Coordinates of C-alpha atoms in Angstrom, one line a residue:
Chain Y
M1 CA -185.5 -190.0 214.5
N2 CA -182.0 -188.7 214.2
H3 CA -181.2 -185.0 214.0
R4 CA -180.9 -184.8 210.3
S5 CA -184.3 -186.2 209.5
R6 CA -185.8 -184.4 212.4
S7 CA -184.6 -181.1 211.0
T8 CA -185.8 -181.9 207.5
A9 CA -189.1 -182.9 209.0
A10 CA -189.3 -179.6 210.8
S11 CA -188.5 -177.6 207.7
A12 CA -191.0 -179.6 205.7
L13 CA -193.6 -178.7 208.3
A14 CA -192.6 -175.1 208.3
L15 CA -192.9 -175.1 204.5
L16 CA -196.3 -176.7 204.6
L17 CA -197.5 -174.2 207.2
A18 CA -196.2 -171.3 205.1
A19 CA -197.8 -172.7 202.0
T20 CA -201.2 -173.3 203.6
A21 CA -201.3 -170.2 205.8
G22 CA -200.7 -168.2 202.6
C23 CA -197.8 -166.2 204.1
G24 CA -200.0 -163.9 206.1
H25 CA -197.4 -161.7 207.5
S26 CA -195.2 -159.6 205.3
S27 CA -191.6 -159.0 206.2
P28 CA -190.3 -155.5 206.6
S29 CA -188.5 -155.6 203.2
A30 CA -191.8 -156.5 201.6
E31 CA -193.4 -153.1 202.4
G32 CA -192.5 -151.8 198.9
R33 CA -190.8 -148.6 198.0
H34 CA -192.4 -145.2 198.2
G35 CA -194.7 -146.5 201.1
E36 CA -197.2 -148.0 198.6
R37 CA -199.0 -151.3 199.2
P38 CA -196.7 -154.2 198.2
P39 CA -198.0 -156.0 195.1
V40 CA -199.7 -159.3 195.8
I41 CA -198.8 -162.4 193.7
G42 CA -201.1 -165.4 193.8
V43 CA -199.2 -168.6 193.1
S44 CA -200.8 -171.9 192.3
L45 CA -198.2 -174.7 192.1
M46 CA -198.7 -178.1 190.6
N47 CA -197.4 -180.2 193.4
L48 CA -195.3 -179.3 196.5
S49 CA -194.4 -182.9 197.1
S50 CA -192.2 -182.8 194.0
E51 CA -188.6 -181.9 194.7
F52 CA -188.3 -179.8 191.6
I53 CA -191.5 -177.7 192.3
V54 CA -190.2 -177.1 195.9
M55 CA -187.1 -175.6 194.4
I56 CA -189.1 -173.3 192.1
N57 CA -191.1 -172.3 195.1
K58 CA -188.1 -171.5 197.2
A59 CA -186.6 -169.3 194.4
M60 CA -189.9 -167.5 194.0
E61 CA -190.2 -166.7 197.7
Q62 CA -186.6 -165.5 197.8
R63 CA -187.0 -163.3 194.8
A64 CA -190.3 -161.9 195.9
K65 CA -188.8 -160.9 199.2
E66 CA -185.9 -159.2 197.5
L67 CA -188.2 -157.2 195.2
G68 CA -190.7 -156.3 197.9
A69 CA -193.7 -158.4 196.8
K70 CA -196.1 -160.5 198.8
L71 CA -196.7 -164.1 197.7
I72 CA -199.8 -166.2 198.4
V73 CA -198.7 -169.8 197.6
N74 CA -201.3 -172.6 197.1
D75 CA -200.5 -176.2 196.3
A76 CA -202.8 -177.9 193.8
Q77 CA -201.5 -181.4 194.7
R78 CA -201.6 -182.5 191.0
S79 CA -205.3 -181.7 190.7
P80 CA -206.2 -179.3 187.8
E81 CA -209.6 -178.9 189.4
R82 CA -208.1 -177.7 192.6
Q83 CA -205.9 -175.4 190.6
I84 CA -208.9 -173.7 188.9
Q85 CA -210.5 -173.2 192.4
Q86 CA -207.3 -171.6 193.6
V87 CA -207.2 -169.2 190.7
E88 CA -210.9 -168.4 191.3
S89 CA -210.1 -167.5 194.9
F90 CA -207.1 -165.3 193.7
I91 CA -209.5 -163.5 191.5
A92 CA -212.0 -163.0 194.4
Q93 CA -209.1 -161.7 196.6
Q94 CA -208.2 -159.3 193.8
V95 CA -204.5 -160.2 193.7
D96 CA -202.4 -158.0 191.4
V97 CA -201.0 -160.9 189.3
I98 CA -201.1 -164.7 189.2
I99 CA -198.2 -167.1 188.7
L100 CA -199.5 -170.5 187.5
N101 CA -197.5 -173.7 187.5
P102 CA -200.0 -175.7 185.4
C103 CA -200.8 -179.3 186.4
E104 CA -201.8 -180.2 182.9
V105 CA -201.8 -178.6 179.4
E106 CA -205.6 -178.9 178.7
A107 CA -207.2 -179.3 182.1
S108 CA -205.5 -176.3 183.7
T109 CA -206.4 -174.0 180.7
P110 CA -209.6 -172.8 182.3
A111 CA -207.5 -171.3 185.1
V112 CA -205.8 -169.1 182.6
D113 CA -209.0 -168.2 180.8
K114 CA -210.6 -167.1 184.1
A115 CA -207.7 -164.9 185.1
L116 CA -207.6 -163.2 181.7
A117 CA -211.4 -162.7 181.7
A118 CA -211.1 -161.0 185.1
H119 CA -208.3 -158.8 183.7
I120 CA -205.7 -160.2 186.1
P121 CA -202.4 -160.8 184.3
I122 CA -201.2 -164.4 184.6
V123 CA -197.7 -165.9 184.2
N124 CA -197.2 -169.6 183.5
V125 CA -194.1 -171.1 184.9
N126 CA -192.4 -174.4 183.9
S127 CA -195.3 -175.9 181.9
E128 CA -197.7 -174.6 179.3
T129 CA -201.5 -174.3 178.9
K130 CA -203.6 -174.3 175.8
T131 CA -204.6 -170.6 176.3
V132 CA -201.6 -168.3 175.9
P133 CA -201.1 -166.5 179.2
T134 CA -199.9 -162.9 179.7
A135 CA -196.3 -164.3 179.8
F136 CA -194.5 -167.6 180.0
V137 CA -191.3 -168.6 181.8
G138 CA -190.0 -172.1 181.4
S139 CA -187.7 -174.4 179.5
R140 CA -188.2 -176.3 176.2
D141 CA -188.4 -179.9 177.3
E142 CA -187.5 -181.0 173.8
Q143 CA -184.1 -179.5 174.3
S144 CA -183.4 -181.8 177.3
G145 CA -184.1 -184.9 175.1
R146 CA -181.9 -183.5 172.4
L147 CA -179.1 -182.8 174.8
A148 CA -179.2 -186.2 176.3
M149 CA -179.5 -188.2 173.1
G150 CA -176.9 -185.9 171.5
Y151 CA -174.5 -186.7 174.2
I152 CA -175.1 -190.5 173.6
A153 CA -174.6 -189.9 169.8
G154 CA -171.3 -188.1 170.5
R155 CA -170.0 -190.8 172.9
L156 CA -170.9 -193.6 170.4
G157 CA -169.6 -191.7 167.4
G158 CA -173.1 -191.6 165.9
K159 CA -173.4 -195.4 165.8
G160 CA -174.8 -197.9 168.2
E161 CA -177.7 -199.7 169.9
V162 CA -179.8 -197.6 172.2
V163 CA -182.7 -198.2 174.6
M164 CA -185.0 -195.6 176.0
M165 CA -187.1 -195.4 179.2
H166 CA -190.2 -193.3 179.0
G167 CA -192.0 -191.4 181.7
Y168 CA -195.8 -191.7 182.2
M169 CA -197.0 -192.2 178.6
G170 CA -198.9 -189.1 177.3
Q171 CA -197.6 -186.6 179.8
A172 CA -196.2 -183.4 178.3
A173 CA -192.6 -184.0 179.6
Q174 CA -192.6 -187.6 178.2
L175 CA -193.9 -186.5 174.8
K176 CA -191.4 -183.7 174.5
R177 CA -188.3 -185.5 175.8
D178 CA -189.2 -188.3 173.4
A179 CA -189.6 -185.9 170.5
G180 CA -186.2 -184.2 171.3
A181 CA -184.4 -187.6 171.5
R182 CA -186.0 -188.7 168.2
E183 CA -184.7 -185.6 166.4
V184 CA -181.2 -186.7 167.3
L185 CA -182.0 -190.3 166.2
A186 CA -183.2 -189.0 162.9
Q187 CA -180.0 -187.1 162.3
N188 CA -177.9 -190.1 163.2
P189 CA -179.1 -193.1 161.1
G190 CA -176.3 -195.2 162.7
L191 CA -178.0 -194.8 166.1
H192 CA -180.6 -197.6 166.5
L193 CA -183.3 -197.4 169.1
F194 CA -184.2 -201.1 169.4
A195 CA -186.2 -201.2 172.7
E196 CA -188.3 -198.6 174.5
Q197 CA -190.7 -199.0 177.4
T198 CA -192.2 -196.9 180.2
A199 CA -190.9 -197.1 183.8
E200 CA -193.4 -194.3 184.8
W201 CA -190.7 -191.9 186.2
D202 CA -190.2 -194.5 189.0
R203 CA -186.8 -195.8 190.2
A204 CA -188.1 -199.2 191.4
K205 CA -189.9 -199.8 188.1
A206 CA -186.8 -198.8 186.2
I207 CA -184.6 -201.3 188.1
S208 CA -187.0 -204.1 187.1
L209 CA -187.2 -203.0 183.5
M210 CA -183.4 -202.7 183.2
E211 CA -183.0 -206.2 184.7
N212 CA -185.4 -207.5 182.1
W213 CA -183.6 -205.8 179.3
I214 CA -180.2 -207.1 180.5
Q215 CA -181.7 -210.6 180.3
A216 CA -183.3 -210.0 176.8
H217 CA -180.5 -208.1 175.1
G218 CA -177.7 -207.9 177.6
D219 CA -174.7 -207.5 175.3
R220 CA -176.4 -205.6 172.6
I221 CA -177.2 -202.4 174.6
A222 CA -174.6 -199.6 174.2
A223 CA -176.5 -196.8 175.8
V224 CA -179.6 -196.1 177.9
F225 CA -181.5 -192.8 177.7
A226 CA -183.9 -192.5 180.7
Q227 CA -186.3 -189.5 180.5
N228 CA -185.7 -188.6 184.1
D229 CA -182.9 -189.1 186.7
E230 CA -185.0 -191.4 188.9
M231 CA -185.2 -193.9 186.1
A232 CA -181.6 -193.3 185.1
M233 CA -180.6 -194.1 188.7
G234 CA -182.7 -197.3 188.6
A235 CA -181.0 -198.4 185.3
L236 CA -177.6 -197.6 186.8
L237 CA -178.3 -199.7 189.9
A238 CA -179.5 -202.7 187.8
L239 CA -176.4 -202.4 185.5
E240 CA -174.0 -202.2 188.4
Q241 CA -175.6 -205.2 190.1
A242 CA -175.2 -207.1 186.8
K243 CA -171.6 -205.8 186.5
K244 CA -172.3 -204.3 183.1
K245 CA -172.1 -200.6 183.8
D246 CA -168.6 -200.1 182.4
K247 CA -169.8 -201.1 178.9
I248 CA -173.0 -199.1 178.8
I249 CA -173.7 -195.4 178.8
V250 CA -176.5 -194.1 181.0
V251 CA -178.0 -190.6 180.7
G252 CA -180.9 -189.0 182.6
V253 CA -182.6 -185.7 182.8
D254 CA -183.4 -183.3 185.8
A255 CA -180.1 -183.2 187.7
I256 CA -181.6 -184.3 191.0
A257 CA -179.1 -184.5 193.9
D258 CA -178.6 -188.3 193.7
A259 CA -177.9 -188.1 189.9
L260 CA -175.4 -185.2 190.4
E261 CA -173.6 -187.2 193.1
A262 CA -173.5 -190.3 190.7
V263 CA -172.1 -188.1 187.9
R264 CA -169.5 -186.8 190.3
Q265 CA -168.5 -190.4 191.2
S266 CA -168.3 -191.3 187.5
R267 CA -171.1 -193.8 187.9
L268 CA -173.7 -192.0 185.8
D269 CA -172.4 -190.6 182.5
A270 CA -174.6 -187.5 182.2
T271 CA -177.7 -185.7 183.2
V272 CA -179.5 -182.6 182.0
F273 CA -179.9 -179.6 184.4
Q274 CA -183.3 -177.8 184.4
D275 CA -182.8 -174.6 186.2
A276 CA -185.6 -174.5 188.8
E277 CA -184.1 -171.5 190.5
A278 CA -183.8 -169.4 187.4
Q279 CA -187.4 -170.3 186.4
G280 CA -188.8 -169.3 189.8
R281 CA -186.8 -166.1 190.0
Q282 CA -187.7 -165.1 186.4
A283 CA -191.4 -165.8 186.9
V284 CA -191.5 -163.4 189.9
E285 CA -189.5 -160.8 187.9
T286 CA -191.8 -161.0 184.9
A287 CA -194.9 -160.9 187.1
L288 CA -193.7 -157.8 188.9
A289 CA -192.7 -156.1 185.6
I290 CA -196.2 -156.6 184.4
V291 CA -197.7 -155.2 187.6
R292 CA -195.4 -152.2 187.6
K293 CA -196.1 -151.6 183.9
R294 CA -192.5 -152.1 182.8
P295 CA -191.5 -153.8 179.6
F296 CA -191.4 -157.7 179.8
E297 CA -190.7 -160.7 177.6
K298 CA -193.8 -162.6 176.6
E299 CA -191.8 -165.8 176.5
T300 CA -188.6 -166.5 178.5
Y301 CA -186.9 -169.8 177.9
I302 CA -184.3 -170.8 180.5
P303 CA -181.9 -173.1 178.7
F304 CA -181.2 -176.7 179.8
R305 CA -177.6 -177.6 180.4
L306 CA -175.8 -180.9 180.0
V307 CA -174.0 -182.0 183.1
T308 CA -171.1 -184.4 182.9
K309 CA -168.1 -185.3 185.1
E310 CA -166.3 -182.2 183.7
N311 CA -168.8 -179.6 184.8
V312 CA -170.7 -181.3 187.6
G313 CA -168.8 -179.2 190.2
Q314 CA -170.9 -176.2 189.2
Y315 CA -174.2 -178.0 190.0
A316 CA -173.5 -180.3 192.9
K317 CA -174.5 -178.7 196.2
Chain P
M1 CA -224.7 -237.4 186.2
P2 CA -225.0 -238.0 189.9
C3 CA -222.2 -239.8 191.7
P4 CA -223.0 -242.2 194.5
S5 CA -219.9 -241.3 196.3
E6 CA -217.4 -238.5 195.7
T7 CA -214.7 -240.3 197.5
G8 CA -214.7 -243.6 195.5
P9 CA -211.0 -244.0 194.6
F10 CA -211.4 -246.2 191.5
G11 CA -214.7 -245.3 189.7
R12 CA -214.8 -242.8 186.8
C13 CA -216.7 -240.4 189.0
G14 CA -213.9 -240.7 191.6
T15 CA -211.3 -239.8 189.0
A16 CA -213.3 -236.8 187.8
A17 CA -213.7 -235.6 191.3
A18 CA -210.0 -236.1 192.0
M19 CA -209.2 -234.2 188.8
R20 CA -211.5 -231.4 189.9
R21 CA -209.9 -231.3 193.3
L22 CA -206.5 -231.2 191.7
L23 CA -207.5 -228.3 189.4
R24 CA -209.1 -226.5 192.4
Q25 CA -205.9 -226.7 194.3
F26 CA -203.5 -226.2 191.5
G27 CA -205.5 -224.3 188.8
I28 CA -203.3 -221.2 189.2
V29 CA -200.1 -223.3 189.2
I30 CA -201.2 -224.8 185.9
A31 CA -202.0 -221.4 184.5
L32 CA -198.5 -220.3 185.6
M33 CA -196.9 -223.3 183.9
L34 CA -198.8 -222.7 180.7
I35 CA -197.8 -219.0 180.5
G36 CA -194.2 -220.0 181.4
A37 CA -194.1 -222.6 178.7
A38 CA -195.5 -220.0 176.1
L39 CA -192.8 -217.5 177.1
A40 CA -190.1 -220.1 177.0
A41 CA -191.2 -220.9 173.4
A42 CA -191.4 -217.2 172.5
T43 CA -188.0 -216.0 173.7
P44 CA -184.8 -217.9 174.6
S45 CA -184.1 -215.3 177.3
F46 CA -187.0 -216.4 179.5
F47 CA -186.1 -219.8 180.7
T48 CA -182.6 -219.2 181.9
A49 CA -181.3 -219.4 185.5
A50 CA -180.3 -215.8 185.4
N51 CA -183.7 -214.6 184.3
L52 CA -185.7 -216.8 186.7
I53 CA -183.6 -215.4 189.6
N54 CA -184.4 -212.0 188.1
V55 CA -188.2 -212.8 188.2
V56 CA -188.1 -213.8 191.8
R57 CA -186.0 -210.8 192.7
Q58 CA -188.6 -208.6 191.2
I59 CA -191.6 -210.2 192.9
A60 CA -190.0 -210.1 196.4
I61 CA -191.5 -206.8 197.5
N62 CA -194.9 -207.5 196.1
G63 CA -194.7 -210.9 197.6
I64 CA -194.0 -209.7 201.1
L65 CA -196.9 -207.3 200.9
A66 CA -199.2 -210.0 199.5
V67 CA -198.4 -212.4 202.3
G68 CA -199.3 -209.7 204.8
V69 CA -202.5 -208.7 203.2
T70 CA -203.5 -212.3 202.8
F71 CA -204.0 -212.3 206.6
V72 CA -206.3 -209.2 206.3
L73 CA -208.2 -210.6 203.4
L74 CA -208.7 -213.9 205.2
T75 CA -210.5 -212.1 208.0
G76 CA -212.8 -210.5 205.4
G77 CA -211.1 -207.1 205.6
V78 CA -208.9 -205.1 203.3
D79 CA -205.9 -202.8 203.5
L80 CA -205.5 -200.0 201.1
S81 CA -202.7 -198.2 202.9
L82 CA -200.0 -200.6 201.9
G83 CA -198.3 -198.5 199.3
S84 CA -198.1 -195.4 201.5
V85 CA -196.9 -197.4 204.5
V86 CA -194.1 -198.9 202.3
A87 CA -193.1 -195.3 201.3
L88 CA -193.2 -194.1 205.0
A89 CA -191.2 -197.1 206.2
G90 CA -188.6 -196.6 203.5
V91 CA -188.2 -192.9 204.3
I92 CA -187.9 -193.7 208.1
A93 CA -185.4 -196.5 207.5
A94 CA -183.3 -194.4 205.1
G95 CA -183.3 -191.5 207.7
F96 CA -181.6 -193.8 210.1
A97 CA -179.3 -195.4 207.6
H98 CA -176.8 -192.6 206.7
P99 CA -173.2 -194.0 206.8
G100 CA -171.9 -194.0 210.4
D101 CA -175.3 -193.1 211.9
Y102 CA -176.8 -196.3 213.4
P103 CA -176.3 -200.0 212.8
V104 CA -178.3 -201.3 209.9
V105 CA -180.5 -203.4 212.3
V106 CA -181.7 -200.2 213.9
A107 CA -182.6 -198.6 210.6
A108 CA -184.5 -201.7 209.5
A109 CA -186.2 -202.0 212.8
M110 CA -187.4 -198.4 212.7
G111 CA -188.9 -198.9 209.3
I112 CA -190.7 -202.1 210.4
L113 CA -191.8 -200.3 213.6
A114 CA -193.3 -197.5 211.5
G115 CA -195.2 -200.0 209.5
T116 CA -196.3 -201.9 212.6
A117 CA -197.6 -198.7 214.1
C118 CA -199.7 -197.9 211.0
G119 CA -201.1 -201.4 210.9
A120 CA -201.9 -201.3 214.6
T121 CA -203.6 -198.0 214.2
N122 CA -205.7 -199.4 211.4
G123 CA -206.6 -202.4 213.5
L124 CA -207.5 -200.3 216.5
V125 CA -209.8 -197.9 214.7
I126 CA -211.4 -200.8 212.8
T127 CA -212.1 -203.0 215.9
R128 CA -212.6 -200.3 218.7
G129 CA -214.1 -197.6 216.4
G130 CA -216.2 -200.0 214.3
V131 CA -215.3 -198.1 211.1
A132 CA -215.3 -200.1 207.9
P133 CA -211.7 -201.3 206.9
F134 CA -212.1 -199.8 203.5
I135 CA -212.5 -196.3 205.0
V136 CA -210.0 -196.7 207.8
T137 CA -207.2 -197.9 205.5
L138 CA -208.1 -195.4 202.8
G139 CA -207.5 -192.7 205.5
M140 CA -204.3 -194.3 206.5
M141 CA -203.2 -194.3 202.8
T142 CA -203.2 -190.5 202.8
V143 CA -202.0 -190.0 206.4
A144 CA -199.0 -192.3 205.9
R145 CA -198.2 -190.7 202.5
G146 CA -198.3 -187.3 204.2
L147 CA -196.1 -188.5 207.1
A148 CA -193.6 -189.8 204.5
L149 CA -193.5 -186.4 202.9
V150 CA -193.2 -184.6 206.2
A151 CA -190.4 -186.9 207.4
S152 CA -188.5 -186.5 204.2
G153 CA -189.2 -182.8 203.5
G154 CA -190.7 -183.9 200.1
K155 CA -187.2 -185.0 198.9
P156 CA -185.7 -188.4 198.5
V157 CA -183.7 -189.4 201.6
S158 CA -180.4 -190.4 200.0
N159 CA -176.8 -191.0 201.2
M160 CA -177.6 -194.5 202.3
S161 CA -175.1 -196.7 204.1
P162 CA -174.0 -199.7 202.0
D163 CA -174.9 -201.9 205.0
L164 CA -178.6 -201.2 204.2
T165 CA -178.3 -201.5 200.4
R166 CA -176.8 -205.0 201.0
L167 CA -180.4 -206.0 202.0
A168 CA -181.1 -205.9 198.3
G169 CA -178.0 -207.7 197.2
D170 CA -177.2 -211.4 196.8
I171 CA -176.0 -214.1 199.2
L172 CA -174.6 -217.2 197.4
G173 CA -176.2 -216.2 194.2
L174 CA -179.6 -215.8 195.7
P175 CA -181.2 -212.3 196.1
V176 CA -181.6 -211.4 199.8
P177 CA -185.2 -210.0 199.2
V178 CA -186.1 -213.5 197.9
L179 CA -184.7 -215.1 201.0
I180 CA -186.7 -212.7 203.1
L181 CA -189.8 -213.5 201.2
A182 CA -189.2 -217.2 201.6
A183 CA -188.7 -216.9 205.3
V184 CA -191.8 -214.7 205.7
S185 CA -193.9 -217.1 203.6
L186 CA -192.7 -220.2 205.4
V187 CA -193.5 -218.8 208.8
S188 CA -196.8 -217.4 207.7
W189 CA -197.8 -220.7 206.1
A190 CA -196.9 -222.7 209.2
F191 CA -198.6 -220.3 211.4
L192 CA -201.9 -220.3 209.5
G193 CA -202.0 -224.0 209.3
N194 CA -200.7 -225.0 212.8
T195 CA -201.7 -222.5 215.4
R196 CA -204.9 -221.7 217.1
L197 CA -204.7 -218.0 216.2
G198 CA -204.0 -219.0 212.6
R199 CA -207.2 -221.1 212.4
Y200 CA -209.1 -218.3 214.1
V201 CA -208.1 -216.0 211.2
Y202 CA -210.0 -218.3 208.9
A203 CA -212.9 -218.7 211.3
V204 CA -213.4 -214.9 211.6
G205 CA -213.4 -214.4 207.8
G206 CA -215.7 -217.5 207.2
N207 CA -218.4 -216.3 209.6
E208 CA -217.7 -213.6 212.1
N209 CA -220.9 -214.2 214.1
A210 CA -220.3 -217.9 214.4
A211 CA -216.7 -217.3 215.4
R212 CA -217.9 -214.9 218.1
A213 CA -220.5 -217.4 219.3
A214 CA -217.8 -220.0 219.5
G215 CA -215.9 -217.8 221.9
I216 CA -213.3 -216.4 219.6
N217 CA -212.1 -212.9 220.5
V218 CA -212.8 -211.5 217.0
N219 CA -211.3 -208.1 217.7
R220 CA -208.1 -209.6 218.9
V221 CA -207.8 -211.7 215.7
K222 CA -208.4 -208.7 213.5
M223 CA -206.1 -206.5 215.5
F224 CA -203.4 -209.2 214.9
A225 CA -204.1 -209.4 211.2
Y226 CA -203.8 -205.7 210.5
T227 CA -200.8 -205.2 212.8
L228 CA -198.9 -208.1 211.1
C229 CA -199.9 -206.7 207.6
G230 CA -198.5 -203.3 208.6
A231 CA -195.3 -204.8 210.0
L232 CA -194.8 -206.7 206.7
A233 CA -195.5 -203.5 204.7
G234 CA -192.8 -201.9 206.9
L235 CA -190.4 -204.7 206.0
A236 CA -191.3 -204.4 202.3
G237 CA -190.6 -200.6 202.6
V238 CA -187.1 -201.3 204.1
V239 CA -186.4 -203.8 201.3
L240 CA -187.6 -201.3 198.6
A241 CA -185.4 -198.5 200.1
A242 CA -182.5 -200.9 200.0
R243 CA -183.2 -201.8 196.4
I244 CA -183.6 -198.2 195.2
T245 CA -180.9 -196.9 197.6
T246 CA -183.1 -194.1 198.8
G247 CA -186.2 -193.4 200.9
Q248 CA -188.6 -192.1 198.4
P249 CA -191.7 -190.4 199.8
N250 CA -193.4 -190.8 196.4
A251 CA -192.5 -194.4 195.9
A252 CA -194.8 -197.5 195.9
V253 CA -198.0 -195.7 194.7
A254 CA -200.8 -198.3 194.3
Y255 CA -198.6 -201.2 195.4
E256 CA -201.6 -202.3 197.5
L257 CA -203.6 -203.0 194.4
D258 CA -200.9 -205.3 193.0
A259 CA -200.6 -207.1 196.3
I260 CA -204.4 -207.6 196.6
A261 CA -204.7 -208.7 193.0
A262 CA -202.0 -211.3 193.6
V263 CA -203.7 -212.6 196.7
V264 CA -207.1 -212.9 194.9
I265 CA -205.5 -214.5 191.8
G266 CA -204.1 -217.0 194.2
G267 CA -207.5 -218.0 195.3
T268 CA -208.1 -216.1 198.5
S269 CA -211.6 -214.9 198.7
L270 CA -212.2 -211.1 199.0
S271 CA -215.0 -211.9 201.4
G272 CA -212.7 -213.9 203.7
G273 CA -212.3 -217.3 205.1
V274 CA -210.9 -219.1 202.1
G275 CA -207.3 -219.1 200.7
G276 CA -203.8 -219.3 201.9
I277 CA -200.1 -218.4 201.5
G278 CA -199.4 -221.0 198.8
G279 CA -202.0 -219.5 196.5
T280 CA -200.8 -216.0 197.2
L281 CA -197.2 -216.9 196.2
S282 CA -198.5 -218.5 192.9
G283 CA -200.5 -215.2 192.3
V284 CA -197.4 -213.1 193.0
L285 CA -195.3 -215.3 190.7
L286 CA -197.9 -215.2 187.9
M287 CA -197.9 -211.4 187.9
G288 CA -194.1 -211.3 188.1
V289 CA -193.7 -213.7 185.1
I290 CA -196.2 -211.7 183.0
N291 CA -194.3 -208.4 183.7
N292 CA -191.0 -210.0 183.0
G293 CA -192.2 -211.8 179.9
L294 CA -193.8 -208.7 178.3
D295 CA -190.6 -206.7 178.8
L296 CA -188.5 -209.5 177.3
L297 CA -190.8 -209.6 174.3
N298 CA -190.5 -205.8 174.1
V299 CA -194.3 -205.5 174.0
S300 CA -195.4 -201.8 173.7
S301 CA -196.3 -200.0 177.0
Y302 CA -199.8 -199.5 175.9
Y303 CA -200.5 -203.1 175.1
Q304 CA -198.7 -204.3 178.2
Q305 CA -201.4 -202.6 180.3
I306 CA -204.2 -204.2 178.3
I307 CA -202.6 -207.7 178.4
K308 CA -201.9 -207.6 182.1
G309 CA -205.5 -206.6 182.9
I310 CA -206.9 -209.4 180.7
I311 CA -204.6 -212.0 182.2
I312 CA -205.4 -211.1 185.8
V313 CA -209.1 -211.2 185.2
G314 CA -208.8 -214.3 183.0
A315 CA -206.8 -216.2 185.6
V316 CA -209.3 -215.5 188.4
W317 CA -212.2 -216.3 186.1
L318 CA -210.8 -219.7 185.1
D319 CA -210.0 -220.4 188.8
R320 CA -213.6 -219.7 189.8
R321 CA -215.1 -221.8 187.0
Q322 CA -213.1 -224.8 188.1
K323 CA -214.4 -224.4 191.7
E324 CA -218.0 -224.4 190.7

């Protein structure tokens, strides 16, 4: 292995250890003011093998350290059942507050119910559950679909032939990004969505789908809206290989590193930035405000932002 | 009606038997041609040179995996770790393929090596430890996925040198992945038919005890099959990384199921001993044509899943009926 991948491997291992060991030792700054016991926040995350969730986690740990709180981080690895068990064990450990990053809308709901029944406040971050938690911090996914399709409408002057790549059918993000995009389509009767298909958030599947679309309707497509950047990158690669990218607009959502780089190089037209860092920081701030009995917002929405060539410099790291 | 001799070249019985033999060997090819003809009639975009190249480009990765797992299935085993091994190999190869890092050969070799190591570990635990292949490779499925996440830090390994992405490009109008699949298939086909070890693969899957009694080193044959399967999964991982221009730790989930399905559609028995590379390629092609055709016809995602499932089971069912 070369140095770069060895160091990322080492940091991944460290992160895993930190997550599984539950951050047993508190740093000096976490001792809390006035010598009192630092508040303990139990965190159950949807999936630490997702880049986006890893970013939320880093921001939370950073903010907790700054504000003198102790985090216990568990990874539910996409299993709502495991998530419920983790919340149960937080209740047993008598944590002061729980931050839940729900795996699923319905299936993770019992986790919220149990915490509320045990009179432990719970903050949902990034995704919703059916039961309303003590507070919610996240973004409205519809807005990302609106921004992306709105950009396409602007570039095409409200008129043109559009295709859409969906995420996993039925997932909250797919449904909401779809709904947001359709609002824009409804407002622009000249925009015509003539083909749509799932590529399951996956770059390889998106390449194949785009190749097939190029065969079926090559010269008809004016713009591609992919519901995440992985698929947008796949569409982009297929279009570049077919030498058709200069005629077709491609827009994604999430602002992953690859997509930002592609926007910077004028290959990808736009992506939509979901602020993982702000979500993570705000979740910890809200949780601590609740514990310290200070006023807090019941719902905080962190806005999405459109990223194009003009403003990509603010986002690319 | 009973036939005096199955081999009579001129009698009616002989003709029927010959037809049956033809169907047995080419049933899946006929199914492929029927579906191809239907698609060509349904949409003018299907039967064009550009689209057919498109189809073979899209099947290359599944094809390489399917050829590898054909060896394992022929011995009567199974390999469920393929998808995860593909992801691991892709991440490793991408890690060595940053511009100016190492020559592309090194990156590709490291990916293939990672796959080979996984395959050899599978083989070792199965033969020395006597643990069922289903369990061993299921374990490897999660271990390899975990290793891919550790090696990549849970993030896609990007910034790939164009030398590696060229592995997914074209040479003289033909996609490189297809040329790789063709080479892998040709060598595997010749190997299975013309070498002693190749024939042993069939013998072990046909009847393990008989093979052992005949003096075949059964463990060595199995070890070979799993290691080769792992190596080809590594190669598929390198090709996938080149195609998607990153090493994705979360890529290739459930690719093993597509590969195994293609092999079984192609007439290789899940219990071993029967089948071959030609059938596997037909199965891979059939699945690729269905995927491509449904996209061209803009069939809704929900119905695509239903149609694919029915066609897969239907193709195998027809194939089996002909063989009875």
